[in-house]
mmCIF file of C-alpha atoms in Angstrom:
data_model
loop_
_atom_site.group_PDB
_atom_site.id
_atom_site.type_symbol
_atom_site.label_atom_id
_atom_site.label_comp_id
_atom_site.label_asym_id
_atom_site.label_seq_id
_atom_site.Cartn_x
_atom_site.Cartn_y
_atom_site.Cartn_z
ATOM 1 C CA UNK A 296 6.824 3.862 -20.395
ATOM 2 C CA UNK A 297 4.778 5.846 -17.807
ATOM 3 C CA UNK A 298 1.122 6.514 -18.567
ATOM 4 C CA UNK A 299 -1.740 8.244 -16.727
ATOM 5 C CA UNK A 300 -5.144 8.217 -18.256
ATOM 6 C CA UNK A 301 -8.096 10.521 -17.398
ATOM 7 C CA UNK A 302 -11.137 11.481 -19.369
ATOM 8 C CA UNK A 303 -10.674 14.713 -21.348
ATOM 9 C CA UNK A 304 -13.870 16.283 -20.322
ATOM 10 C CA UNK A 305 -16.941 15.732 -18.225
ATOM 11 C CA UNK A 306 -20.203 17.531 -17.685
ATOM 12 C CA UNK A 307 -22.415 17.359 -14.616
ATOM 13 C CA UNK A 308 -25.323 19.167 -13.077
ATOM 14 C CA UNK A 309 -25.207 21.603 -10.121
ATOM 15 C CA UNK A 310 -26.078 19.747 -6.920
ATOM 16 C CA UNK A 311 -25.259 16.272 -8.376
ATOM 17 C CA UNK A 312 -22.281 13.986 -7.841
ATOM 18 C CA UNK A 313 -19.550 13.188 -10.278
ATOM 19 C CA UNK A 314 -16.688 10.704 -10.386
ATOM 20 C CA UNK A 315 -13.506 11.419 -12.205
ATOM 21 C CA UNK A 316 -11.399 8.336 -12.881
ATOM 22 C CA UNK A 317 -7.579 8.019 -13.220
ATOM 23 C CA UNK A 318 -5.782 4.932 -14.278
ATOM 24 C CA UNK A 319 -1.897 4.781 -14.116
ATOM 25 C CA UNK A 320 0.968 2.582 -15.232
ATOM 26 C CA UNK A 321 4.157 3.911 -13.755
ATOM 27 C CA UNK A 322 7.645 2.682 -12.783
ATOM 28 C CA UNK A 323 6.867 2.311 -9.058
ATOM 29 C CA UNK A 324 4.309 4.031 -6.888
ATOM 30 C CA UNK A 325 4.824 6.340 -3.945
ATOM 31 C CA UNK A 326 1.441 8.057 -3.869
ATOM 32 C CA UNK A 327 -1.237 9.708 -5.942
ATOM 33 C CA UNK A 328 -2.269 13.343 -5.926
ATOM 34 C CA UNK A 329 -5.371 15.173 -7.123
ATOM 35 C CA UNK A 330 -5.102 18.902 -7.951
ATOM 36 C CA UNK A 331 -7.711 21.294 -8.992
ATOM 37 C CA UNK A 332 -6.922 24.056 -11.507
ATOM 38 C CA UNK A 333 -9.232 26.782 -12.600
ATOM 39 C CA UNK A 334 -8.649 28.278 -16.024
ATOM 40 C CA UNK A 335 -5.613 30.518 -16.114
ATOM 41 C CA UNK A 336 -4.762 29.830 -12.410
ATOM 42 C CA UNK A 337 -2.336 27.642 -10.498
ATOM 43 C CA UNK A 338 -3.103 24.060 -9.488
ATOM 44 C CA UNK A 339 -4.182 23.676 -5.927
ATOM 45 C CA UNK A 340 -3.860 20.512 -3.793
ATOM 46 C CA UNK A 341 -6.946 18.471 -3.211
ATOM 47 C CA UNK A 342 -5.859 15.014 -1.981
ATOM 48 C CA UNK A 343 -3.041 12.527 -1.485
ATOM 49 C CA UNK A 344 -3.494 8.793 -1.379
ATOM 50 C CA UNK A 345 -0.788 6.225 -0.755
ATOM 51 C CA UNK A 346 -2.768 3.367 0.779
ATOM 52 C CA UNK A 347 -5.799 1.646 -0.679
ATOM 53 C CA UNK A 348 -9.154 2.978 0.292
ATOM 54 C CA UNK A 349 -11.290 6.104 0.438
ATOM 55 C CA UNK A 350 -10.129 9.466 1.833
ATOM 56 C CA UNK A 351 -12.909 11.871 2.484
ATOM 57 C CA UNK A 352 -12.448 15.611 2.851
ATOM 58 C CA UNK A 353 -15.685 17.546 2.919
ATOM 59 C CA UNK A 354 -17.492 17.385 -0.430
ATOM 60 C CA UNK A 355 -14.484 15.738 -2.074
ATOM 61 C CA UNK A 356 -13.419 12.177 -1.651
ATOM 62 C CA UNK A 357 -10.475 10.278 -3.280
ATOM 63 C CA UNK A 358 -10.139 6.529 -3.657
ATOM 64 C CA UNK A 359 -7.155 4.383 -4.460
ATOM 65 C CA UNK A 360 -6.596 0.778 -5.599
ATOM 66 C CA UNK A 361 -2.922 0.139 -6.042
ATOM 67 C CA UNK A 362 -3.526 -3.442 -7.385
ATOM 68 C CA UNK A 363 -5.662 -2.134 -10.097
ATOM 69 C CA UNK A 364 -3.632 1.023 -10.735
ATOM 70 C CA UNK A 365 -6.796 3.065 -10.377
ATOM 71 C CA UNK A 366 -8.056 6.094 -8.481
ATOM 72 C CA UNK A 367 -11.121 8.300 -8.550
ATOM 73 C CA UNK A 368 -12.053 11.683 -7.336
ATOM 74 C CA UNK A 369 -15.671 11.940 -6.125
ATOM 75 C CA UNK A 370 -17.224 15.384 -5.946
ATOM 76 C CA UNK A 371 -20.602 15.686 -4.146
ATOM 77 C CA UNK A 372 -23.170 18.488 -4.038
ATOM 78 C CA UNK A 373 -21.548 20.156 -7.018
ATOM 79 C CA UNK A 374 -21.378 23.868 -7.170
ATOM 80 C CA UNK A 375 -20.753 26.105 -10.197
ATOM 81 C CA UNK A 376 -17.297 27.042 -8.679
ATOM 82 C CA UNK A 377 -16.291 23.336 -9.025
ATOM 83 C CA UNK A 378 -15.996 23.982 -12.894
ATOM 84 C CA UNK A 379 -12.264 23.463 -13.383
ATOM 85 C CA UNK A 380 -9.729 21.013 -14.583
ATOM 86 C CA UNK A 381 -8.812 18.154 -12.237
ATOM 87 C CA UNK A 382 -5.252 16.675 -12.538
ATOM 88 C CA UNK A 383 -4.264 13.396 -11.375
ATOM 89 C CA UNK A 384 -0.502 12.831 -10.615
ATOM 90 C CA UNK A 385 1.426 9.841 -9.466
ATOM 91 C CA UNK A 386 4.732 9.792 -7.562
ATOM 92 C CA UNK A 387 6.983 7.206 -9.229
ATOM 93 C CA UNK A 388 9.808 5.091 -7.812
ATOM 94 C CA UNK A 389 12.223 8.049 -8.301
ATOM 95 C CA UNK A 390 9.797 10.319 -6.398
ATOM 96 C CA UNK A 391 9.129 12.234 -9.634
ATOM 97 C CA UNK A 392 5.621 13.468 -10.214
ATOM 98 C CA UNK A 393 3.968 12.075 -13.352
ATOM 99 C CA UNK A 394 0.957 14.188 -14.447
ATOM 100 C CA UNK A 395 -2.144 13.136 -16.271
ATOM 101 C CA UNK A 396 -3.527 15.452 -18.964
ATOM 102 C CA UNK A 397 -6.360 16.601 -16.681
ATOM 103 C CA UNK A 398 -10.161 16.259 -16.782
ATOM 104 C CA UNK A 399 -12.084 19.393 -17.606
ATOM 105 C CA UNK A 400 -15.276 19.396 -15.550
ATOM 106 C CA UNK A 401 -18.114 21.588 -16.738
ATOM 107 C CA UNK A 402 -20.943 22.197 -14.279
ATOM 108 C CA UNK A 403 -24.422 23.165 -15.665
ATOM 109 C CA UNK A 404 -27.166 24.873 -13.724
ATOM 110 C CA UNK B 127 2.526 32.901 4.979
ATOM 111 C CA UNK B 128 1.340 29.977 2.893
ATOM 112 C CA UNK B 129 1.774 31.498 -0.605
ATOM 113 C CA UNK B 130 4.056 31.356 -3.527
ATOM 114 C CA UNK B 131 4.345 34.670 -5.174
ATOM 115 C CA UNK B 132 5.249 35.080 -8.845
ATOM 116 C CA UNK B 133 6.005 38.287 -10.813
ATOM 117 C CA UNK B 134 5.201 39.404 -13.339
ATOM 118 C CA UNK B 135 1.740 37.997 -13.929
ATOM 119 C CA UNK B 136 2.012 38.796 -17.647
ATOM 120 C CA UNK B 137 5.009 39.253 -19.805
ATOM 121 C CA UNK B 138 5.277 40.006 -23.563
ATOM 122 C CA UNK B 139 8.728 39.785 -25.023
ATOM 123 C CA UNK B 140 10.448 39.780 -28.410
ATOM 124 C CA UNK B 141 12.721 37.044 -29.501
ATOM 125 C CA UNK B 142 15.886 39.208 -28.922
ATOM 126 C CA UNK B 143 14.778 40.374 -25.400
ATOM 127 C CA UNK B 144 16.263 39.339 -22.084
ATOM 128 C CA UNK B 145 13.720 39.162 -19.151
ATOM 129 C CA UNK B 146 13.379 37.329 -15.888
ATOM 130 C CA UNK B 147 10.545 35.609 -14.010
ATOM 131 C CA UNK B 148 10.705 35.774 -10.293
ATOM 132 C CA UNK B 149 9.306 33.479 -7.531
ATOM 133 C CA UNK B 150 9.242 33.852 -3.723
ATOM 134 C CA UNK B 151 8.126 31.701 -0.886
ATOM 135 C CA UNK B 152 8.411 32.166 2.776
ATOM 136 C CA UNK B 153 7.142 28.742 4.057
ATOM 137 C CA UNK B 154 10.590 27.404 4.820
ATOM 138 C CA UNK B 155 10.313 24.975 1.878
ATOM 139 C CA UNK B 156 13.678 23.646 0.651
ATOM 140 C CA UNK B 157 12.560 22.459 -2.820
ATOM 141 C CA UNK B 158 11.570 24.869 -5.522
ATOM 142 C CA UNK B 159 10.302 24.007 -9.061
ATOM 143 C CA UNK B 160 9.757 25.655 -12.437
ATOM 144 C CA UNK B 161 7.022 24.168 -14.557
ATOM 145 C CA UNK B 162 5.825 25.130 -18.026
ATOM 146 C CA UNK B 163 2.199 24.627 -18.927
ATOM 147 C CA UNK B 164 0.608 24.963 -22.307
ATOM 148 C CA UNK B 165 -3.158 25.401 -22.706
ATOM 149 C CA UNK B 166 -5.160 22.201 -21.909
ATOM 150 C CA UNK B 167 -1.977 20.324 -21.032
ATOM 151 C CA UNK B 168 -0.580 19.260 -17.715
ATOM 152 C CA UNK B 169 2.390 21.065 -16.172
ATOM 153 C CA UNK B 170 5.808 19.992 -17.624
ATOM 154 C CA UNK B 171 8.727 19.975 -15.142
ATOM 155 C CA UNK B 172 11.672 22.119 -16.162
ATOM 156 C CA UNK B 173 13.847 22.521 -13.120
ATOM 157 C CA UNK B 174 14.066 21.549 -9.541
ATOM 158 C CA UNK B 175 16.292 23.171 -6.794
ATOM 159 C CA UNK B 176 16.805 21.399 -3.560
ATOM 160 C CA UNK B 177 18.514 23.315 -0.799
ATOM 161 C CA UNK B 178 19.471 25.973 -3.290
ATOM 162 C CA UNK B 179 21.265 23.572 -5.583
ATOM 163 C CA UNK B 180 20.019 22.503 -8.982
ATOM 164 C CA UNK B 181 18.853 18.943 -8.649
ATOM 165 C CA UNK B 182 16.918 18.403 -11.857
ATOM 166 C CA UNK B 183 17.115 19.940 -15.330
ATOM 167 C CA UNK B 184 14.695 18.191 -17.668
ATOM 168 C CA UNK B 185 16.769 18.838 -20.763
ATOM 169 C CA UNK B 186 15.622 22.330 -20.994
ATOM 170 C CA UNK B 187 17.063 24.586 -23.784
ATOM 171 C CA UNK B 188 19.788 26.931 -22.516
ATOM 172 C CA UNK B 189 17.621 29.966 -23.465
ATOM 173 C CA UNK B 190 16.100 29.189 -20.112
ATOM 174 C CA UNK B 191 18.391 29.771 -17.248
ATOM 175 C CA UNK B 192 17.337 29.185 -13.627
ATOM 176 C CA UNK B 193 18.845 30.736 -10.552
ATOM 177 C CA UNK B 194 18.271 30.220 -6.824
ATOM 178 C CA UNK B 195 19.866 33.194 -4.942
ATOM 179 C CA UNK B 196 18.623 31.965 -1.557
ATOM 180 C CA UNK B 197 16.213 29.524 0.014
ATOM 181 C CA UNK B 198 13.215 31.846 -0.544
ATOM 182 C CA UNK B 199 13.839 32.966 -4.108
ATOM 183 C CA UNK B 200 13.802 31.331 -7.454
ATOM 184 C CA UNK B 201 14.384 33.135 -10.769
ATOM 185 C CA UNK B 202 14.065 32.056 -14.401
ATOM 186 C CA UNK B 203 16.158 34.116 -16.879
ATOM 187 C CA UNK B 204 14.898 34.198 -20.424
ATOM 188 C CA UNK B 205 16.930 35.010 -23.438
ATOM 189 C CA UNK B 206 16.353 34.555 -27.199
ATOM 190 C CA UNK B 207 13.150 32.765 -26.825
ATOM 191 C CA UNK B 208 10.958 31.373 -29.582
ATOM 192 C CA UNK B 209 7.192 31.909 -30.113
ATOM 193 C CA UNK B 210 6.613 28.262 -29.106
ATOM 194 C CA UNK B 211 7.995 29.148 -25.644
ATOM 195 C CA UNK B 212 4.758 31.128 -25.085
ATOM 196 C CA UNK B 213 3.076 29.446 -22.057
ATOM 197 C CA UNK B 214 2.183 29.739 -18.449
ATOM 198 C CA UNK B 215 5.228 29.327 -16.283
ATOM 199 C CA UNK B 216 4.502 27.997 -12.806
ATOM 200 C CA UNK B 217 6.756 28.127 -9.838
ATOM 201 C CA UNK B 218 6.077 25.686 -6.998
ATOM 202 C CA UNK B 219 7.616 24.812 -3.722
ATOM 203 C CA UNK B 220 7.523 21.830 -1.286
ATOM 204 C CA UNK B 221 9.011 20.981 2.100
ATOM 205 C CA UNK B 222 11.528 18.598 0.572
ATOM 206 C CA UNK B 223 12.038 16.732 -2.665
ATOM 207 C CA UNK B 224 12.373 13.003 -2.725
ATOM 208 C CA UNK B 225 9.374 11.958 -0.681
ATOM 209 C CA UNK B 226 5.981 10.537 -1.551
ATOM 210 C CA UNK B 227 3.742 12.980 0.344
ATOM 211 C CA UNK B 228 5.415 15.950 -1.328
ATOM 212 C CA UNK B 229 2.661 18.472 -1.705
ATOM 213 C CA UNK B 230 3.432 21.213 -4.029
ATOM 214 C CA UNK B 231 2.327 24.678 -3.508
ATOM 215 C CA UNK B 232 2.018 26.599 -6.785
ATOM 216 C CA UNK B 233 2.285 30.266 -7.482
ATOM 217 C CA UNK B 234 -0.394 31.929 -9.715
ATOM 218 C CA UNK B 235 1.981 31.687 -12.657
ATOM 219 C CA UNK B 236 3.492 34.079 -15.123
ATOM 220 C CA UNK B 237 1.750 34.204 -18.610
ATOM 221 C CA UNK B 238 4.496 34.610 -21.151
ATOM 222 C CA UNK B 239 3.940 35.624 -24.752
ATOM 223 C CA UNK B 240 6.913 35.612 -27.127
ATOM 224 C CA UNK B 241 6.383 37.603 -30.316
#
């Protein structure tokens, strides 16, 4: 079967750094997405990784290791507005998007 | 225009009602999607249209009926729904389907409550 695992909830402090992990077991791999979703709103695209390594985009970075079936999203200089759910999604061999359950990130002052 | 617009934002309907959700995009995207999302759960794919033709139906009950009148519009017709169908319905679009770097642009969603 296809499986994506993320922590259910994480808490971090404003100004700090947090790493949200995602492990996956899917039938094939054609890339991994991270989306951000604020409560009651639509998911918005953060990053896409298809090759191993780190992709940096401002305060957010995403890392991929295909051999380990592992990715993480790194958020630096946390702001209160970063409180949201972070969804990991993998594109499988049929180019279908397999979603993780999401990680709810709570930022405290 | 880089948006996907969904109407209505909120909808309350009885189990015998017929209503429709509407979605519009003007980004020239050729793939459009309907997702259903329950609280604290990831989006569940319902339907995918590619070049205005239904490509994927994820075994969705027939009380949900999608329609793609043209390349910019996507509708979801609702009839005889059940209370458990209450959810956030998300429309999304992408340039094409069937590629890895297929970034989805989501609409803000329609919050549906079935009484």
